PDB file of C-alpha atoms in Angstrom:
ATOM      1  CA  MET A  21      -2.477 -18.160-145.583  1.00  0.00           C
ATOM      2  CA  LYS A  22      -3.200 -21.679-146.728  1.00  0.00           C
ATOM      3  CA  VAL A  23      -0.355 -24.126-146.077  1.00  0.00           C
ATOM      4  CA  LEU A  24      -0.091 -27.694-147.326  1.00  0.00           C
ATOM      5  CA  MET A  25       2.127 -29.871-145.101  1.00  0.00           C
ATOM      6  CA  VAL A  26       3.243 -33.154-146.679  1.00  0.00           C
ATOM      7  CA  LEU A  27       4.399 -36.094-144.556  1.00  0.00           C
ATOM      8  CA  THR A  28       5.911 -39.460-145.435  1.00  0.00           C
ATOM      9  CA  SER A  29       3.938 -42.721-145.358  1.00  0.00           C
ATOM     10  CA  HIS A  30       7.104 -44.861-145.198  1.00  0.00           C
ATOM     11  CA  ASP A  31       7.847 -46.628-141.894  1.00  0.00           C
ATOM     12  CA  GLN A  32      10.820 -48.959-142.556  1.00  0.00           C
ATOM     13  CA  MET A  33      14.513 -48.064-142.339  1.00  0.00           C
ATOM     14  CA  GLY A  34      15.706 -49.921-145.420  1.00  0.00           C
ATOM     15  CA  ASP A  35      15.886 -53.632-144.614  1.00  0.00           C
ATOM     16  CA  THR A  36      17.235 -53.161-141.074  1.00  0.00           C
ATOM     17  CA  GLY A  37      13.942 -53.991-139.379  1.00  0.00           C
ATOM     18  CA  HIS A  38      14.018 -50.616-137.604  1.00  0.00           C
ATOM     19  CA  LYS A  39      11.033 -48.312-137.786  1.00  0.00           C
ATOM     20  CA  THR A  40      11.177 -44.816-139.222  1.00  0.00           C
ATOM     21  CA  GLY A  41       8.706 -42.224-140.494  1.00  0.00           C
ATOM     22  CA  PHE A  42       8.573 -38.483-139.938  1.00  0.00           C
ATOM     23  CA  TRP A  43      10.344 -36.727-137.060  1.00  0.00           C
ATOM     24  CA  LEU A  44       7.715 -35.474-134.635  1.00  0.00           C
ATOM     25  CA  GLU A  45       9.352 -32.145-133.740  1.00  0.00           C
ATOM     26  CA  GLU A  46       9.802 -31.313-137.428  1.00  0.00           C
ATOM     27  CA  PHE A  47       6.042 -31.543-137.798  1.00  0.00           C
ATOM     28  CA  THR A  48       4.892 -30.012-134.508  1.00  0.00           C
ATOM     29  CA  ALA A  49       7.190 -26.971-134.463  1.00  0.00           C
ATOM     30  CA  PRO A  50       6.159 -25.794-137.971  1.00  0.00           C
ATOM     31  CA  TYR A  51       2.528 -26.791-137.403  1.00  0.00           C
ATOM     32  CA  TYR A  52       2.244 -24.460-134.420  1.00  0.00           C
ATOM     33  CA  VAL A  53       4.181 -21.667-136.132  1.00  0.00           C
ATOM     34  CA  PHE A  54       1.672 -21.829-138.980  1.00  0.00           C
ATOM     35  CA  ARG A  55      -1.372 -22.240-136.738  1.00  0.00           C
ATOM     36  CA  ASP A  56      -0.355 -19.456-134.356  1.00  0.00           C
ATOM     37  CA  ALA A  57       0.128 -17.184-137.385  1.00  0.00           C
ATOM     38  CA  GLY A  58      -3.492 -17.831-138.369  1.00  0.00           C
ATOM     39  CA  ALA A  59      -2.768 -20.133-141.297  1.00  0.00           C
ATOM     40  CA  ASP A  60      -5.256 -22.677-142.599  1.00  0.00           C
ATOM     41  CA  ILE A  61      -3.318 -25.983-142.585  1.00  0.00           C
ATOM     42  CA  THR A  62      -3.962 -29.110-144.627  1.00  0.00           C
ATOM     43  CA  ILE A  63      -1.872 -32.221-143.913  1.00  0.00           C
ATOM     44  CA  ALA A  64      -1.360 -34.820-146.637  1.00  0.00           C
ATOM     45  CA  SER A  65       0.646 -38.016-147.164  1.00  0.00           C
ATOM     46  CA  PRO A  66       0.977 -40.541-149.996  1.00  0.00           C
ATOM     47  CA  LYS A  67      -1.311 -43.101-148.355  1.00  0.00           C
ATOM     48  CA  GLY A  68      -3.523 -40.728-146.345  1.00  0.00           C
ATOM     49  CA  GLY A  69      -4.615 -41.423-142.789  1.00  0.00           C
ATOM     50  CA  GLN A  70      -2.159 -41.627-139.893  1.00  0.00           C
ATOM     51  CA  PRO A  71       1.442 -41.238-141.102  1.00  0.00           C
ATOM     52  CA  PRO A  72       4.159 -43.141-139.233  1.00  0.00           C
ATOM     53  CA  ILE A  73       6.014 -41.239-136.507  1.00  0.00           C
ATOM     54  CA  ASP A  74       9.674 -42.182-136.072  1.00  0.00           C
ATOM     55  CA  PRO A  75       9.655 -43.821-132.619  1.00  0.00           C
ATOM     56  CA  ASN A  76      13.017 -42.223-131.817  1.00  0.00           C
ATOM     57  CA  SER A  77      11.346 -38.813-132.040  1.00  0.00           C
ATOM     58  CA  GLU A  78       8.913 -39.716-129.248  1.00  0.00           C
ATOM     59  CA  THR A  79      11.539 -40.655-126.644  1.00  0.00           C
ATOM     60  CA  ASP A  80      11.904 -38.423-123.593  1.00  0.00           C
ATOM     61  CA  ASP A  81      15.127 -36.819-124.778  1.00  0.00           C
ATOM     62  CA  ALA A  82      13.569 -35.920-128.142  1.00  0.00           C
ATOM     63  CA  LEU A  83      10.526 -34.174-126.676  1.00  0.00           C
ATOM     64  CA  THR A  84      10.231 -30.415-127.023  1.00  0.00           C
ATOM     65  CA  GLU A  85       7.778 -27.715-126.047  1.00  0.00           C
ATOM     66  CA  THR A  86       5.804 -28.196-129.273  1.00  0.00           C
ATOM     67  CA  THR A  87       5.734 -32.006-129.107  1.00  0.00           C
ATOM     68  CA  ARG A  88       4.353 -31.746-125.573  1.00  0.00           C
ATOM     69  CA  ARG A  89       1.785 -29.201-126.748  1.00  0.00           C
ATOM     70  CA  PHE A  90       0.795 -31.604-129.497  1.00  0.00           C
ATOM     71  CA  GLN A  91       0.290 -34.475-127.050  1.00  0.00           C
ATOM     72  CA  GLN A  92      -2.340 -32.354-125.261  1.00  0.00           C
ATOM     73  CA  ASP A  93      -3.986 -31.118-128.478  1.00  0.00           C
ATOM     74  CA  ALA A  94      -6.901 -33.322-129.538  1.00  0.00           C
ATOM     75  CA  HIS A  95      -7.586 -31.252-132.669  1.00  0.00           C
ATOM     76  CA  ALA A  96      -3.997 -31.512-133.900  1.00  0.00           C
ATOM     77  CA  LYS A  97      -3.855 -35.245-133.206  1.00  0.00           C
ATOM     78  CA  GLU A  98      -7.090 -35.778-135.108  1.00  0.00           C
ATOM     79  CA  SER A  99      -5.746 -33.732-138.048  1.00  0.00           C
ATOM     80  CA  LEU A 100      -2.618 -35.861-138.119  1.00  0.00           C
ATOM     81  CA  ALA A 101      -4.566 -39.123-137.894  1.00  0.00           C
ATOM     82  CA  SER A 102      -6.690 -38.190-140.899  1.00  0.00           C
ATOM     83  CA  THR A 103      -4.243 -36.788-143.434  1.00  0.00           C
ATOM     84  CA  LYS A 104      -5.519 -36.389-146.976  1.00  0.00           C
ATOM     85  CA  LYS A 105      -4.145 -38.581-149.733  1.00  0.00           C
ATOM     86  CA  LEU A 106      -1.600 -36.704-151.817  1.00  0.00           C
ATOM     87  CA  ALA A 107      -3.524 -37.746-154.917  1.00  0.00           C
ATOM     88  CA  ASP A 108      -6.498 -35.714-153.672  1.00  0.00           C
ATOM     89  CA  VAL A 109      -4.786 -32.358-153.101  1.00  0.00           C
ATOM     90  CA  ASP A 110      -4.568 -29.493-155.576  1.00  0.00           C
ATOM     91  CA  MET A 111      -1.669 -27.040-155.260  1.00  0.00           C
ATOM     92  CA  ASN A 112      -3.875 -24.296-156.705  1.00  0.00           C
ATOM     93  CA  GLU A 113      -5.657 -24.156-153.345  1.00  0.00           C
ATOM     94  CA  TYR A 114      -2.535 -23.349-151.287  1.00  0.00           C
ATOM     95  CA  ASP A 115      -0.081 -20.515-150.812  1.00  0.00           C
ATOM     96  CA  ALA A 116       2.789 -22.607-149.460  1.00  0.00           C
ATOM     97  CA  LEU A 117       4.070 -26.177-149.490  1.00  0.00           C
ATOM     98  CA  PHE A 118       6.038 -27.497-146.513  1.00  0.00           C
ATOM     99  CA  TYR A 119       7.795 -30.839-145.973  1.00  0.00           C
ATOM    100  CA  PRO A 120       8.823 -31.978-142.469  1.00  0.00           C
ATOM    101  CA  GLY A 121      11.680 -34.475-142.392  1.00  0.00           C
ATOM    102  CA  GLY A 122      12.554 -37.747-140.779  1.00  0.00           C
ATOM    103  CA  HIS A 123      14.159 -40.552-142.757  1.00  0.00           C
ATOM    104  CA  GLY A 124      10.903 -41.740-144.333  1.00  0.00           C
ATOM    105  CA  PRO A 125      10.876 -39.240-147.258  1.00  0.00           C
ATOM    106  CA  LEU A 126      14.178 -40.690-148.525  1.00  0.00           C
ATOM    107  CA  TRP A 127      12.239 -43.802-149.526  1.00  0.00           C
ATOM    108  CA  ASP A 128       8.771 -42.669-150.603  1.00  0.00           C
ATOM    109  CA  LEU A 129       8.355 -38.938-151.246  1.00  0.00           C
ATOM    110  CA  VAL A 130      11.582 -38.722-153.227  1.00  0.00           C
ATOM    111  CA  ASN A 131       9.985 -40.959-155.893  1.00  0.00           C
ATOM    112  CA  ASP A 132       6.341 -39.955-155.460  1.00  0.00           C
ATOM    113  CA  GLU A 133       5.071 -38.576-158.762  1.00  0.00           C
ATOM    114  CA  LYS A 134       2.260 -36.596-157.144  1.00  0.00           C
ATOM    115  CA  SER A 135       4.709 -34.964-154.727  1.00  0.00           C
ATOM    116  CA  ILE A 136       7.076 -34.145-157.592  1.00  0.00           C
ATOM    117  CA  ALA A 137       4.167 -32.616-159.532  1.00  0.00           C
ATOM    118  CA  LEU A 138       3.043 -30.565-156.512  1.00  0.00           C
ATOM    119  CA  ILE A 139       6.523 -29.105-156.084  1.00  0.00           C
ATOM    120  CA  LYS A 140       6.757 -28.271-159.794  1.00  0.00           C
ATOM    121  CA  THR A 141       3.354 -26.582-159.705  1.00  0.00           C
ATOM    122  CA  ALA A 142       4.266 -24.610-156.577  1.00  0.00           C
ATOM    123  CA  TYR A 143       7.491 -23.483-158.247  1.00  0.00           C
ATOM    124  CA  GLU A 144       5.739 -22.494-161.484  1.00  0.00           C
ATOM    125  CA  GLN A 145       3.125 -20.527-159.522  1.00  0.00           C
ATOM    126  CA  ASP A 146       5.842 -18.749-157.500  1.00  0.00           C
ATOM    127  CA  LYS A 147       4.586 -20.152-154.212  1.00  0.00           C
ATOM    128  CA  VAL A 148       6.629 -20.644-151.057  1.00  0.00           C
ATOM    129  CA  ILE A 149       8.285 -24.071-150.742  1.00  0.00           C
ATOM    130  CA  GLY A 150       9.847 -25.199-147.462  1.00  0.00           C
ATOM    131  CA  ALA A 151      11.608 -28.400-146.393  1.00  0.00           C
ATOM    132  CA  VAL A 152      13.510 -29.270-143.245  1.00  0.00           C
ATOM    133  CA  CYS A 153      16.169 -31.838-142.243  1.00  0.00           C
ATOM    134  CA  HIS A 154      15.832 -34.895-144.547  1.00  0.00           C
ATOM    135  CA  ALA A 155      12.863 -33.443-146.416  1.00  0.00           C
ATOM    136  CA  PRO A 156      14.921 -31.606-149.086  1.00  0.00           C
ATOM    137  CA  ALA A 157      15.268 -35.157-150.442  1.00  0.00           C
ATOM    138  CA  VAL A 158      11.886 -34.498-152.081  1.00  0.00           C
ATOM    139  CA  PHE A 159      13.650 -32.204-154.588  1.00  0.00           C
ATOM    140  CA  LYS A 160      15.853 -35.007-155.973  1.00  0.00           C
ATOM    141  CA  LYS A 161      13.723 -35.697-159.055  1.00  0.00           C
ATOM    142  CA  VAL A 162      12.056 -32.301-159.529  1.00  0.00           C
ATOM    143  CA  GLU A 163      13.191 -30.853-162.853  1.00  0.00           C
ATOM    144  CA  ILE A 164      11.988 -27.339-163.619  1.00  0.00           C
ATOM    145  CA  LYS A 165      13.318 -27.643-167.172  1.00  0.00           C
ATOM    146  CA  PRO A 166      15.132 -30.503-168.922  1.00  0.00           C
ATOM    147  CA  GLY A 167      18.390 -31.177-167.108  1.00  0.00           C
ATOM    148  CA  GLN A 168      17.840 -28.529-164.440  1.00  0.00           C
ATOM    149  CA  ASN A 169      16.854 -29.580-160.935  1.00  0.00           C
ATOM    150  CA  ILE A 170      14.812 -27.184-158.807  1.00  0.00           C
ATOM    151  CA  VAL A 171      17.789 -26.727-156.444  1.00  0.00           C
ATOM    152  CA  GLY A 172      20.267 -26.111-159.275  1.00  0.00           C
ATOM    153  CA  GLY A 173      22.099 -22.851-158.647  1.00  0.00           C
ATOM    154  CA  ARG A 174      20.052 -22.222-155.491  1.00  0.00           C
ATOM    155  CA  GLU A 175      21.271 -21.828-151.909  1.00  0.00           C
ATOM    156  CA  VAL A 176      20.001 -24.679-149.746  1.00  0.00           C
ATOM    157  CA  THR A 177      20.693 -26.716-146.644  1.00  0.00           C
ATOM    158  CA  GLY A 178      19.559 -30.064-145.277  1.00  0.00           C
ATOM    159  CA  PHE A 179      20.699 -32.886-143.004  1.00  0.00           C
ATOM    160  CA  SER A 180      24.482 -32.962-143.294  1.00  0.00           C
ATOM    161  CA  ASN A 181      26.771 -35.913-143.983  1.00  0.00           C
ATOM    162  CA  SER A 182      28.368 -35.416-140.558  1.00  0.00           C
ATOM    163  CA  GLU A 183      24.971 -35.556-138.838  1.00  0.00           C
ATOM    164  CA  GLU A 184      24.059 -38.734-140.755  1.00  0.00           C
ATOM    165  CA  GLU A 185      27.385 -40.203-139.684  1.00  0.00           C
ATOM    166  CA  ALA A 186      26.666 -39.245-136.078  1.00  0.00           C
ATOM    167  CA  VAL A 187      23.367 -41.142-136.053  1.00  0.00           C
ATOM    168  CA  GLY A 188      25.058 -44.162-137.650  1.00  0.00           C
ATOM    169  CA  LEU A 189      22.877 -44.332-140.750  1.00  0.00           C
ATOM    170  CA  SER A 190      25.256 -43.297-143.529  1.00  0.00           C
ATOM    171  CA  GLY A 191      25.407 -46.856-144.835  1.00  0.00           C
ATOM    172  CA  ILE A 192      21.663 -47.478-144.585  1.00  0.00           C
ATOM    173  CA  VAL A 193      20.029 -44.463-146.218  1.00  0.00           C
ATOM    174  CA  PRO A 194      19.502 -44.768-149.993  1.00  0.00           C
ATOM    175  CA  PHE A 195      21.612 -41.634-150.535  1.00  0.00           C
ATOM    176  CA  LEU A 196      23.284 -38.904-148.507  1.00  0.00           C
ATOM    177  CA  LEU A 197      21.212 -35.753-148.695  1.00  0.00           C
ATOM    178  CA  GLU A 198      24.135 -33.314-148.662  1.00  0.00           C
ATOM    179  CA  ASP A 199      25.778 -35.170-151.556  1.00  0.00           C
ATOM    180  CA  MET A 200      22.539 -35.283-153.561  1.00  0.00           C
ATOM    181  CA  LEU A 201      21.984 -31.539-153.247  1.00  0.00           C
ATOM    182  CA  LYS A 202      25.549 -30.816-154.354  1.00  0.00           C
ATOM    183  CA  GLU A 203      25.232 -33.260-157.278  1.00  0.00           C
ATOM    184  CA  ASN A 204      22.225 -31.240-158.436  1.00  0.00           C
ATOM    185  CA  THR A 205      24.446 -28.122-158.430  1.00  0.00           C
ATOM    186  CA  ALA A 206      22.879 -26.526-155.365  1.00  0.00           C
ATOM    187  CA  THR A 207      25.040 -24.227-153.265  1.00  0.00           C
ATOM    188  CA  TYR A 208      24.872 -26.239-150.053  1.00  0.00           C
ATOM    189  CA  SER A 209      25.729 -24.743-146.668  1.00  0.00           C
ATOM    190  CA  LYS A 210      25.527 -26.057-143.121  1.00  0.00           C
ATOM    191  CA  GLY A 211      25.948 -24.831-139.591  1.00  0.00           C
ATOM    192  CA  ASP A 212      27.264 -26.790-136.641  1.00  0.00           C
ATOM    193  CA  ASP A 213      25.800 -30.263-136.236  1.00  0.00           C
ATOM    194  CA  TRP A 214      22.407 -30.114-134.469  1.00  0.00           C
ATOM    195  CA  ALA A 215      22.384 -26.296-134.340  1.00  0.00           C
ATOM    196  CA  PRO A 216      19.710 -24.243-136.123  1.00  0.00           C
ATOM    197  CA  HIS A 217      20.642 -23.327-139.693  1.00  0.00           C
ATOM    198  CA  ILE A 218      18.042 -21.942-142.101  1.00  0.00           C
ATOM    199  CA  VAL A 219      18.620 -20.884-145.699  1.00  0.00           C
ATOM    200  CA  VAL A 220      16.206 -18.615-147.571  1.00  0.00           C
ATOM    201  CA  ASP A 221      16.695 -18.336-151.337  1.00  0.00           C
ATOM    202  CA  GLY A 222      13.741 -16.386-152.665  1.00  0.00           C
ATOM    203  CA  LYS A 223      10.702 -18.558-151.983  1.00  0.00           C
ATOM    204  CA  LEU A 224      12.719 -21.746-151.430  1.00  0.00           C
ATOM    205  CA  ILE A 225      13.334 -22.234-147.709  1.00  0.00           C
ATOM    206  CA  THR A 226      15.322 -25.075-146.168  1.00  0.00           C
ATOM    207  CA  GLY A 227      16.398 -26.037-142.642  1.00  0.00           C
ATOM    208  CA  GLN A 228      19.310 -28.298-141.750  1.00  0.00           C
ATOM    209  CA  ASN A 229      18.036 -30.450-138.875  1.00  0.00           C
ATOM    210  CA  PRO A 230      15.287 -30.782-136.239  1.00  0.00           C
ATOM    211  CA  ALA A 231      16.495 -27.652-134.439  1.00  0.00           C
ATOM    212  CA  SER A 232      15.920 -25.704-137.655  1.00  0.00           C
ATOM    213  CA  SER A 233      12.263 -26.638-138.098  1.00  0.00           C
ATOM    214  CA  GLU A 234      10.762 -23.730-136.174  1.00  0.00           C
ATOM    215  CA  GLY A 235      13.008 -21.171-137.849  1.00  0.00           C
ATOM    216  CA  ALA A 236      12.279 -22.567-141.305  1.00  0.00           C
ATOM    217  CA  ALA A 237       8.540 -22.342-140.660  1.00  0.00           C
ATOM    218  CA  LYS A 238       8.884 -18.769-139.383  1.00  0.00           C
ATOM    219  CA  ALA A 239      10.751 -17.914-142.580  1.00  0.00           C
ATOM    220  CA  VAL A 240       7.869 -19.401-144.586  1.00  0.00           C
ATOM    221  CA  VAL A 241       5.358 -17.233-142.711  1.00  0.00           C
ATOM    222  CA  GLN A 242       7.508 -14.121-143.124  1.00  0.00           C
ATOM    223  CA  THR A 243       7.910 -14.768-146.851  1.00  0.00           C
ATOM    224  CA  LEU A 244       4.145 -15.259-147.223  1.00  0.00           C
ATOM    225  CA  GLN A 245       3.446 -12.044-145.320  1.00  0.00           C
ATOM    226  CA  GLU A 246       5.871 -10.151-147.529  1.00  0.00           C
ATOM    227  CA  GLY A 247       4.017 -11.482-150.554  1.00  0.00           C
TER     228      GLY A 247
END
């Protein structure tokens, strides 16, 4: 199993002056699911190098078993610090494409032409595509045929409007993820706020929030193993 994990390079929350990036748990939980399953993992980001970690995801109350494991894992930290540039990756070399969330992707990956092309290629090659929390934002501009978004008619989830409201960022994000998915004619579903909720529609796998990141990654592995 060869898995390409794509992280944001964007570190600013609009023009608020607050820092953002990717959410640490949404990277570490899937990373260890993939690694413990024997997968070969490549990490990439638009700018390459060390991607920005949302500082809120490193506070004591945000730490989890996998984030603590990561802090003690020199190999994983080195892999994260030296991500490949998106421009230098070839989807033909991978079996699955996985996007951890955080607010950063709403600003950069959503518009990144290389990311859009990678997702289209993965779809056309019938490869597994996973995204968790805010990361389904990356599907916003992916058309699989004229006028049809990749999530059109598909069952998906992602960070809900009520969760965005709860963190006080509804008026700051460039768009509300739940609304965007519905506008692209996806069949959107959600569980309780902050509870795990994973949706598998063929080889498209989405998770609602940080608590869903491990389950989404396990669904990716299971789908890969089932071929």
